[in-house]
């Protein structure tokens, strides 16, 4: 239960950032290094979640992967 | 093992963002909503990790909590 709330929060956290980036196309203060590492890391968390069969980890990281990818694409496009 | 690499990457991802924010003091493109939710979520992941006794979750989220806090403080100070 705590894991699920944690998952909703840390995944949901990327939603306002995605909205802000899409609206403003301003990615100047965003770190390319951060989002590159983030995407690799989230992908591995997903595999870890599948291996230990933890629903919170699997659900959260699937969505976070997509949201981080959107931010990374904008960062590369509008840097 | 995969969990540990995942932990290093998603935690480490915040390091370049923290460095960038401290160096430039530019937080214009960063979302306040993101870092507020992030901090609450990471704290709950930490509790979840302690409950399921997962070292990767505990270690990663302790450090991510501190890094996100630094970014949030800069966002509030230099918005």
Short mmCIF file of C-alpha atoms in Angstrom, two decimals:
data_model
loop_
_atom_site.label_atom_id
_atom_site.label_comp_id
_atom_site.label_asym_id
_atom_site.label_seq_id
_atom_site.Cartn_x
_atom_site.Cartn_y
_atom_site.Cartn_z
CA UNK A 1 0.00 0.00 0.00
CA UNK A 2 2.76 2.45 0.96
CA UNK A 3 4.62 1.18 -2.09
CA UNK A 4 1.65 1.99 -4.29
CA UNK A 5 1.31 5.53 -2.94
CA UNK A 6 5.08 5.97 -3.34
CA UNK A 7 4.77 4.73 -6.92
CA UNK A 8 1.95 7.14 -7.74
CA UNK A 9 3.93 10.07 -6.29
CA UNK A 10 7.35 9.48 -7.84
CA UNK A 11 5.77 8.57 -11.18
CA UNK A 12 3.22 11.37 -11.00
CA UNK A 13 6.04 13.80 -10.17
CA UNK A 14 7.16 13.67 -13.80
CA UNK A 15 3.72 14.71 -15.07
CA UNK A 16 3.99 18.44 -14.12
CA UNK A 17 7.53 18.46 -15.56
CA UNK A 18 6.32 16.93 -18.83
CA UNK A 19 3.45 19.44 -19.03
CA UNK A 20 5.83 22.35 -18.31
CA UNK A 21 8.29 21.22 -20.97
CA UNK A 22 5.59 20.67 -23.62
CA UNK A 23 3.97 24.05 -22.86
CA UNK A 24 7.11 26.19 -22.65
CA UNK A 25 9.57 24.16 -24.77
CA UNK A 26 12.10 25.58 -22.26
CA UNK A 27 14.54 22.85 -21.30
CA UNK A 28 17.52 25.12 -20.56
CA UNK A 29 17.67 24.30 -16.85
CA UNK A 30 17.09 20.58 -17.36
CA UNK A 31 20.10 18.30 -17.24
CA UNK A 32 20.65 16.05 -20.26
CA UNK A 33 22.80 13.80 -18.07
CA UNK A 34 19.97 13.43 -15.60
CA UNK A 35 17.40 12.26 -18.11
CA UNK A 36 19.82 9.95 -19.91
CA UNK A 37 20.73 8.18 -16.67
CA UNK A 38 17.15 8.28 -15.48
CA UNK A 39 15.86 6.38 -18.51
CA UNK A 40 18.49 3.65 -18.24
CA UNK A 41 17.90 3.37 -14.49
CA UNK A 42 14.13 3.24 -14.71
CA UNK A 43 14.39 0.48 -17.31
CA UNK A 44 16.54 -1.58 -14.92
CA UNK A 45 14.15 -0.90 -11.99
CA UNK A 46 11.42 -2.33 -14.22
CA UNK A 47 13.44 -5.52 -14.74
CA UNK A 48 14.21 -5.66 -10.99
CA UNK A 49 10.49 -5.27 -10.25
CA UNK A 50 9.61 -8.11 -12.61
CA UNK A 51 12.24 -10.34 -10.99
CA UNK A 52 11.10 -9.72 -7.41
CA UNK A 53 7.48 -9.62 -8.62
CA UNK A 54 6.69 -6.24 -7.05
CA UNK A 55 3.62 -4.67 -8.64
CA UNK A 56 4.43 -1.15 -7.39
CA UNK A 57 7.88 -1.22 -8.98
CA UNK A 58 6.61 -2.63 -12.28
CA UNK A 59 3.70 -0.22 -12.66
CA UNK A 60 5.57 2.89 -11.58
CA UNK A 61 8.63 2.31 -13.71
CA UNK A 62 6.69 1.50 -16.88
CA UNK A 63 5.01 4.90 -16.75
CA UNK A 64 8.09 6.80 -15.50
CA UNK A 65 10.01 5.38 -18.43
CA UNK A 66 7.55 6.91 -20.91
CA UNK A 67 7.40 10.28 -19.12
CA UNK A 68 11.20 10.55 -18.88
CA UNK A 69 11.46 9.65 -22.54
CA UNK A 70 9.17 12.56 -23.50
CA UNK A 71 11.32 14.98 -21.46
CA UNK A 72 14.52 13.60 -22.99
CA UNK A 73 13.15 13.98 -26.53
CA UNK A 74 12.20 17.62 -25.83
CA UNK A 75 15.62 18.25 -24.25
CA UNK A 76 17.35 16.90 -27.37
CA UNK A 77 15.01 18.76 -29.74
CA UNK A 78 15.00 22.17 -27.99
CA UNK A 79 18.40 22.38 -26.32
CA UNK B 1 22.30 -6.94 -8.75
CA UNK B 2 20.10 -5.38 -11.45
CA UNK B 3 18.29 -3.57 -8.65
CA UNK B 4 21.59 -2.15 -7.41
CA UNK B 5 22.60 -0.89 -10.87
CA UNK B 6 19.11 0.56 -11.28
CA UNK B 7 19.47 2.25 -7.91
CA UNK B 8 22.85 3.77 -8.80
CA UNK B 9 21.48 5.09 -12.10
CA UNK B 10 18.17 6.61 -10.96
CA UNK B 11 19.82 8.08 -7.86
CA UNK B 12 22.92 9.19 -9.76
CA UNK B 13 20.66 10.82 -12.35
CA UNK B 14 19.91 13.60 -9.88
CA UNK B 15 23.61 14.42 -9.42
CA UNK B 16 24.11 16.23 -12.78
CA UNK B 17 20.83 18.10 -12.18
CA UNK B 18 21.97 19.18 -8.70
CA UNK B 19 25.36 20.31 -10.10
CA UNK B 20 23.65 22.23 -12.91
CA UNK B 21 21.26 23.97 -10.53
CA UNK B 22 24.02 24.91 -8.05
CA UNK B 23 26.29 26.20 -10.86
CA UNK B 24 23.71 28.16 -12.86
CA UNK B 25 21.09 28.93 -10.18
CA UNK B 26 18.71 28.62 -13.17
CA UNK B 27 15.61 26.71 -12.09
CA UNK B 28 13.19 28.35 -14.54
CA UNK B 29 12.49 25.16 -16.51
CA UNK B 30 12.24 22.96 -13.42
CA UNK B 31 8.79 22.08 -12.18
CA UNK B 32 8.06 22.92 -8.52
CA UNK B 33 5.24 20.36 -8.62
CA UNK B 34 7.65 17.68 -9.77
CA UNK B 35 10.12 18.13 -6.94
CA UNK B 36 7.43 18.50 -4.28
CA UNK B 37 5.80 15.21 -5.32
CA UNK B 38 9.20 13.59 -5.85
CA UNK B 39 10.29 14.24 -2.26
CA UNK B 40 7.09 12.86 -0.75
CA UNK B 41 7.21 9.83 -3.05
CA UNK B 42 10.86 9.05 -2.43
CA UNK B 43 10.23 9.17 1.32
CA UNK B 44 7.44 6.61 0.95
CA UNK B 45 9.61 4.39 -1.31
CA UNK B 46 12.14 4.42 1.52
CA UNK B 47 9.51 3.18 3.97
CA UNK B 48 8.34 0.57 1.42
CA UNK B 49 11.96 -0.58 1.00
CA UNK B 50 12.41 -0.94 4.75
CA UNK B 51 9.18 -2.95 4.99
CA UNK B 52 10.08 -5.39 2.20
CA UNK B 53 13.72 -5.28 3.32
CA UNK B 54 15.08 -4.38 -0.11
CA UNK B 55 18.59 -2.92 0.16
CA UNK B 56 18.50 -1.34 -3.32
CA UNK B 57 15.29 0.56 -2.52
CA UNK B 58 16.53 1.72 0.88
CA UNK B 59 19.94 2.91 -0.31
CA UNK B 60 18.72 4.59 -3.49
CA UNK B 61 15.87 6.45 -1.89
CA UNK B 62 17.88 7.78 1.04
CA UNK B 63 20.27 9.51 -1.34
CA UNK B 64 17.61 10.56 -3.86
CA UNK B 65 15.72 12.19 -1.02
CA UNK B 66 18.70 14.41 -0.18
CA UNK B 67 19.43 15.28 -3.83
CA UNK B 68 15.79 16.16 -4.57
CA UNK B 69 15.71 18.28 -1.43
CA UNK B 70 18.69 20.34 -2.66
CA UNK B 71 16.95 20.94 -6.01
CA UNK B 72 13.69 21.89 -4.29
CA UNK B 73 15.47 24.36 -1.98
CA UNK B 74 17.14 26.02 -5.00
CA UNK B 75 13.82 26.09 -6.87
CA UNK B 76 12.15 27.86 -3.95
CA UNK B 77 15.09 30.24 -3.43
CA UNK B 78 15.69 31.21 -7.08
CA UNK B 79 12.28 30.95 -8.70
#
